[in-house]
Short mmCIF file of N, CA and C in Angstrom, two decimals:
data_model
loop_
_atom_site.label_atom_id
_atom_site.label_comp_id
_atom_site.label_asym_id
_atom_site.label_seq_id
_atom_site.Cartn_x
_atom_site.Cartn_y
_atom_site.Cartn_z
N MET S 1 17.78 6.38 6.18
CA MET S 1 16.93 5.52 6.96
C MET S 1 15.73 5.13 6.10
N SER S 2 15.42 3.85 6.09
CA SER S 2 14.27 3.39 5.30
C SER S 2 12.96 3.90 5.89
N ALA S 3 11.93 3.85 5.06
CA ALA S 3 10.58 4.22 5.47
C ALA S 3 9.62 3.18 4.90
N PHE S 4 8.48 3.05 5.54
CA PHE S 4 7.51 2.04 5.15
C PHE S 4 6.17 2.68 4.84
N LEU S 5 5.63 2.33 3.68
CA LEU S 5 4.25 2.67 3.35
C LEU S 5 3.41 1.49 3.80
N ILE S 6 2.47 1.74 4.68
CA ILE S 6 1.60 0.69 5.20
C ILE S 6 0.18 1.01 4.77
N VAL S 7 -0.47 0.03 4.14
CA VAL S 7 -1.82 0.21 3.64
C VAL S 7 -2.67 -0.95 4.13
N ASP S 8 -3.77 -0.63 4.78
CA ASP S 8 -4.75 -1.64 5.17
C ASP S 8 -5.92 -1.49 4.21
N THR S 9 -6.32 -2.57 3.57
CA THR S 9 -7.27 -2.52 2.48
C THR S 9 -8.42 -3.49 2.68
N LYS S 10 -9.63 -2.99 2.51
CA LYS S 10 -10.83 -3.83 2.45
C LYS S 10 -11.30 -3.77 1.00
N ILE S 11 -11.04 -4.83 0.27
CA ILE S 11 -11.32 -4.88 -1.17
C ILE S 11 -12.82 -5.06 -1.42
N LYS S 12 -13.35 -4.23 -2.33
CA LYS S 12 -14.76 -4.31 -2.70
C LYS S 12 -14.97 -4.98 -4.06
N ASN S 13 -13.93 -4.99 -4.91
CA ASN S 13 -14.02 -5.57 -6.24
C ASN S 13 -12.70 -6.30 -6.51
N ASP S 14 -12.70 -7.61 -6.34
CA ASP S 14 -11.47 -8.39 -6.46
C ASP S 14 -10.81 -8.27 -7.83
N LYS S 15 -11.60 -8.33 -8.89
CA LYS S 15 -11.03 -8.28 -10.24
C LYS S 15 -10.35 -6.94 -10.52
N ALA S 16 -11.02 -5.86 -10.18
CA ALA S 16 -10.44 -4.53 -10.39
C ALA S 16 -9.20 -4.34 -9.52
N TYR S 17 -9.22 -4.88 -8.31
CA TYR S 17 -8.08 -4.72 -7.42
C TYR S 17 -6.87 -5.50 -7.92
N GLU S 18 -7.09 -6.63 -8.57
CA GLU S 18 -5.98 -7.37 -9.17
C GLU S 18 -5.31 -6.53 -10.25
N ASP S 19 -6.11 -5.82 -11.02
CA ASP S 19 -5.57 -4.92 -12.05
C ASP S 19 -4.75 -3.81 -11.39
N TYR S 20 -5.25 -3.27 -10.30
CA TYR S 20 -4.52 -2.24 -9.56
C TYR S 20 -3.16 -2.76 -9.11
N LYS S 21 -3.13 -3.95 -8.51
CA LYS S 21 -1.88 -4.51 -8.00
C LYS S 21 -0.84 -4.67 -9.10
N LYS S 22 -1.26 -5.16 -10.25
CA LYS S 22 -0.33 -5.36 -11.37
C LYS S 22 0.29 -4.05 -11.84
N GLN S 23 -0.49 -2.98 -11.79
CA GLN S 23 0.00 -1.69 -12.27
C GLN S 23 0.79 -0.92 -11.20
N ALA S 24 0.42 -1.08 -9.94
CA ALA S 24 1.06 -0.32 -8.86
C ALA S 24 2.47 -0.81 -8.55
N LYS S 25 2.67 -2.12 -8.57
CA LYS S 25 3.96 -2.69 -8.16
C LYS S 25 5.15 -2.13 -8.94
N PRO S 26 5.12 -2.12 -10.28
CA PRO S 26 6.30 -1.59 -10.98
C PRO S 26 6.54 -0.10 -10.72
N ILE S 27 5.49 0.64 -10.45
CA ILE S 27 5.67 2.06 -10.15
C ILE S 27 6.34 2.21 -8.79
N ALA S 28 5.87 1.46 -7.80
CA ALA S 28 6.51 1.50 -6.48
C ALA S 28 7.98 1.12 -6.59
N GLU S 29 8.27 0.12 -7.39
CA GLU S 29 9.66 -0.33 -7.56
C GLU S 29 10.53 0.76 -8.20
N LYS S 30 9.96 1.56 -9.09
CA LYS S 30 10.72 2.66 -9.71
C LYS S 30 11.17 3.68 -8.67
N PHE S 31 10.42 3.79 -7.57
CA PHE S 31 10.76 4.72 -6.49
C PHE S 31 11.57 4.02 -5.39
N GLY S 32 12.04 2.81 -5.67
CA GLY S 32 12.86 2.07 -4.72
C GLY S 32 12.06 1.20 -3.77
N GLY S 33 10.76 1.04 -4.02
CA GLY S 33 9.90 0.27 -3.13
C GLY S 33 10.11 -1.23 -3.26
N VAL S 34 10.13 -1.90 -2.11
CA VAL S 34 10.23 -3.35 -2.05
C VAL S 34 9.07 -3.85 -1.19
N TYR S 35 8.24 -4.71 -1.75
CA TYR S 35 7.10 -5.24 -1.00
C TYR S 35 7.60 -6.20 0.06
N ARG S 36 7.24 -5.93 1.32
CA ARG S 36 7.63 -6.78 2.44
C ARG S 36 6.48 -7.65 2.94
N ALA S 37 5.25 -7.20 2.73
CA ALA S 37 4.05 -7.97 3.05
C ALA S 37 2.98 -7.54 2.07
N ARG S 38 2.19 -8.50 1.64
CA ARG S 38 1.15 -8.18 0.66
C ARG S 38 -0.07 -9.06 0.90
N GLY S 39 -0.79 -8.74 1.98
CA GLY S 39 -2.04 -9.42 2.25
C GLY S 39 -1.90 -10.83 2.80
N GLY S 40 -0.80 -11.13 3.48
CA GLY S 40 -0.60 -12.46 4.03
C GLY S 40 -1.41 -12.69 5.30
N ASN S 41 -1.23 -13.87 5.86
CA ASN S 41 -1.90 -14.21 7.12
C ASN S 41 -1.51 -13.24 8.22
N MET S 42 -2.46 -12.96 9.11
CA MET S 42 -2.21 -12.07 10.24
C MET S 42 -2.64 -12.75 11.53
N ASP S 43 -1.94 -12.43 12.58
CA ASP S 43 -2.32 -12.84 13.93
C ASP S 43 -2.53 -11.54 14.70
N VAL S 44 -3.73 -10.99 14.63
CA VAL S 44 -4.03 -9.70 15.25
C VAL S 44 -4.20 -9.91 16.74
N ARG S 45 -3.43 -9.19 17.56
CA ARG S 45 -3.41 -9.38 19.00
C ARG S 45 -4.19 -8.32 19.77
N GLU S 46 -4.23 -7.09 19.23
CA GLU S 46 -4.94 -6.01 19.91
C GLU S 46 -5.62 -5.14 18.87
N THR S 47 -6.81 -4.66 19.19
CA THR S 47 -7.57 -3.86 18.23
C THR S 47 -8.21 -2.63 18.87
N ASP S 48 -7.60 -2.09 19.92
CA ASP S 48 -8.17 -0.92 20.58
C ASP S 48 -8.32 0.27 19.64
N LEU S 49 -7.36 0.49 18.75
CA LEU S 49 -7.37 1.65 17.87
C LEU S 49 -7.65 1.31 16.42
N TRP S 50 -7.45 0.04 16.04
CA TRP S 50 -7.50 -0.28 14.63
C TRP S 50 -7.66 -1.79 14.48
N SER S 51 -8.50 -2.22 13.59
CA SER S 51 -8.70 -3.64 13.32
C SER S 51 -8.34 -3.89 11.85
N PRO S 52 -7.13 -4.35 11.59
CA PRO S 52 -6.66 -4.49 10.21
C PRO S 52 -7.42 -5.57 9.43
N THR S 53 -7.48 -5.36 8.11
CA THR S 53 -8.19 -6.27 7.21
C THR S 53 -7.22 -7.02 6.30
N ARG S 54 -6.49 -6.27 5.48
CA ARG S 54 -5.51 -6.83 4.54
C ARG S 54 -4.36 -5.83 4.48
N VAL S 55 -3.23 -6.18 5.03
CA VAL S 55 -2.13 -5.23 5.19
C VAL S 55 -1.07 -5.44 4.12
N VAL S 56 -0.66 -4.31 3.53
CA VAL S 56 0.45 -4.28 2.59
C VAL S 56 1.53 -3.38 3.17
N ILE S 57 2.77 -3.85 3.15
CA ILE S 57 3.90 -3.05 3.65
C ILE S 57 4.93 -2.97 2.52
N ILE S 58 5.26 -1.73 2.15
CA ILE S 58 6.28 -1.50 1.12
C ILE S 58 7.41 -0.70 1.75
N GLU S 59 8.62 -1.23 1.67
CA GLU S 59 9.79 -0.53 2.19
C GLU S 59 10.41 0.34 1.10
N PHE S 60 10.71 1.59 1.45
CA PHE S 60 11.37 2.52 0.55
C PHE S 60 12.72 2.93 1.14
N PRO S 61 13.64 3.40 0.32
CA PRO S 61 14.96 3.78 0.82
C PRO S 61 14.90 4.86 1.90
N ASP S 62 13.90 5.75 1.80
CA ASP S 62 13.78 6.84 2.76
C ASP S 62 12.36 7.40 2.70
N PHE S 63 12.05 8.29 3.63
CA PHE S 63 10.71 8.87 3.77
C PHE S 63 10.30 9.62 2.50
N LYS S 64 11.24 10.39 1.95
CA LYS S 64 10.93 11.20 0.75
C LYS S 64 10.61 10.32 -0.46
N SER S 65 11.26 9.19 -0.59
CA SER S 65 10.97 8.27 -1.70
C SER S 65 9.56 7.70 -1.58
N ALA S 66 9.16 7.36 -0.37
CA ALA S 66 7.80 6.86 -0.15
C ALA S 66 6.77 7.93 -0.48
N GLN S 67 7.02 9.14 -0.03
CA GLN S 67 6.11 10.25 -0.34
C GLN S 67 6.07 10.51 -1.85
N ALA S 68 7.23 10.46 -2.48
CA ALA S 68 7.30 10.73 -3.92
C ALA S 68 6.48 9.70 -4.70
N PHE S 69 6.52 8.44 -4.29
CA PHE S 69 5.70 7.42 -4.94
C PHE S 69 4.22 7.73 -4.78
N VAL S 70 3.77 7.92 -3.54
CA VAL S 70 2.35 8.15 -3.26
C VAL S 70 1.84 9.39 -3.98
N ASP S 71 2.66 10.42 -4.08
CA ASP S 71 2.24 11.70 -4.66
C ASP S 71 2.56 11.83 -6.15
N SER S 72 3.13 10.80 -6.76
CA SER S 72 3.59 10.92 -8.14
C SER S 72 2.44 10.99 -9.15
N ASP S 73 2.70 11.71 -10.23
CA ASP S 73 1.75 11.79 -11.34
C ASP S 73 1.55 10.42 -11.98
N GLU S 74 2.59 9.61 -11.98
CA GLU S 74 2.52 8.28 -12.58
C GLU S 74 1.58 7.35 -11.79
N TYR S 75 1.61 7.47 -10.47
CA TYR S 75 0.78 6.61 -9.62
C TYR S 75 -0.66 7.10 -9.51
N ALA S 76 -0.91 8.38 -9.70
CA ALA S 76 -2.24 8.98 -9.48
C ALA S 76 -3.38 8.24 -10.18
N PRO S 77 -3.28 7.93 -11.46
CA PRO S 77 -4.41 7.23 -12.10
C PRO S 77 -4.58 5.80 -11.59
N ILE S 78 -3.50 5.19 -11.16
CA ILE S 78 -3.56 3.83 -10.61
C ILE S 78 -4.18 3.88 -9.21
N LYS S 79 -3.77 4.87 -8.44
CA LYS S 79 -4.33 5.05 -7.11
C LYS S 79 -5.85 5.22 -7.18
N SER S 80 -6.34 5.88 -8.21
CA SER S 80 -7.79 6.08 -8.34
C SER S 80 -8.52 4.75 -8.49
N ILE S 81 -7.87 3.75 -9.10
CA ILE S 81 -8.46 2.41 -9.19
C ILE S 81 -8.63 1.84 -7.79
N ARG S 82 -7.58 1.96 -6.98
CA ARG S 82 -7.66 1.46 -5.60
C ARG S 82 -8.75 2.17 -4.82
N LEU S 83 -8.80 3.47 -4.92
CA LEU S 83 -9.78 4.24 -4.17
C LEU S 83 -11.21 3.91 -4.58
N GLN S 84 -11.40 3.57 -5.84
CA GLN S 84 -12.73 3.24 -6.34
C GLN S 84 -13.18 1.85 -5.91
N HIS S 85 -12.24 0.93 -5.73
CA HIS S 85 -12.59 -0.47 -5.52
C HIS S 85 -12.17 -1.04 -4.17
N ALA S 86 -11.73 -0.17 -3.26
CA ALA S 86 -11.34 -0.63 -1.93
C ALA S 86 -11.43 0.53 -0.94
N ASP S 87 -11.70 0.19 0.30
CA ASP S 87 -11.61 1.15 1.40
C ASP S 87 -10.25 0.94 2.05
N CYS S 88 -9.54 2.04 2.30
CA CYS S 88 -8.16 1.91 2.76
C CYS S 88 -7.81 2.88 3.88
N THR S 89 -6.85 2.48 4.67
CA THR S 89 -6.13 3.35 5.58
C THR S 89 -4.66 3.22 5.18
N SER S 90 -3.98 4.34 4.99
CA SER S 90 -2.57 4.26 4.62
C SER S 90 -1.76 5.31 5.36
N PHE S 91 -0.50 4.99 5.59
CA PHE S 91 0.41 5.93 6.22
C PHE S 91 1.84 5.54 5.91
N ILE S 92 2.73 6.52 6.06
CA ILE S 92 4.18 6.31 5.88
C ILE S 92 4.82 6.49 7.25
N VAL S 93 5.73 5.58 7.57
CA VAL S 93 6.42 5.66 8.85
C VAL S 93 7.92 5.45 8.62
N ASP S 94 8.74 6.23 9.34
CA ASP S 94 10.18 6.04 9.28
C ASP S 94 10.56 4.67 9.85
N GLY S 95 11.57 4.04 9.23
CA GLY S 95 12.09 2.79 9.76
C GLY S 95 13.05 3.07 10.89
N GLY S 96 13.38 2.04 11.62
CA GLY S 96 14.26 2.21 12.77
C GLY S 96 15.68 1.89 12.52
#
């Protein structure tokens, strides 16, 4: 069953974040990740619990692959770029 890494991002430094995106994508792909949404237009209908800013959705073959990407030694230094230059909420959810 596929799983999705969902990240909502409020970018603080556009230039640094572009560098992050270029480096993160091939690593996600090595773990089977396929980008399904990457900051496109949104039509937000309800915000009782959460008001999204810029949503990225990456589909992975399964839950463990998504976790392996997020927790990988290869992604760690790239993730630090994101954490330094953006505020984020992220989670992994099983697909249906």
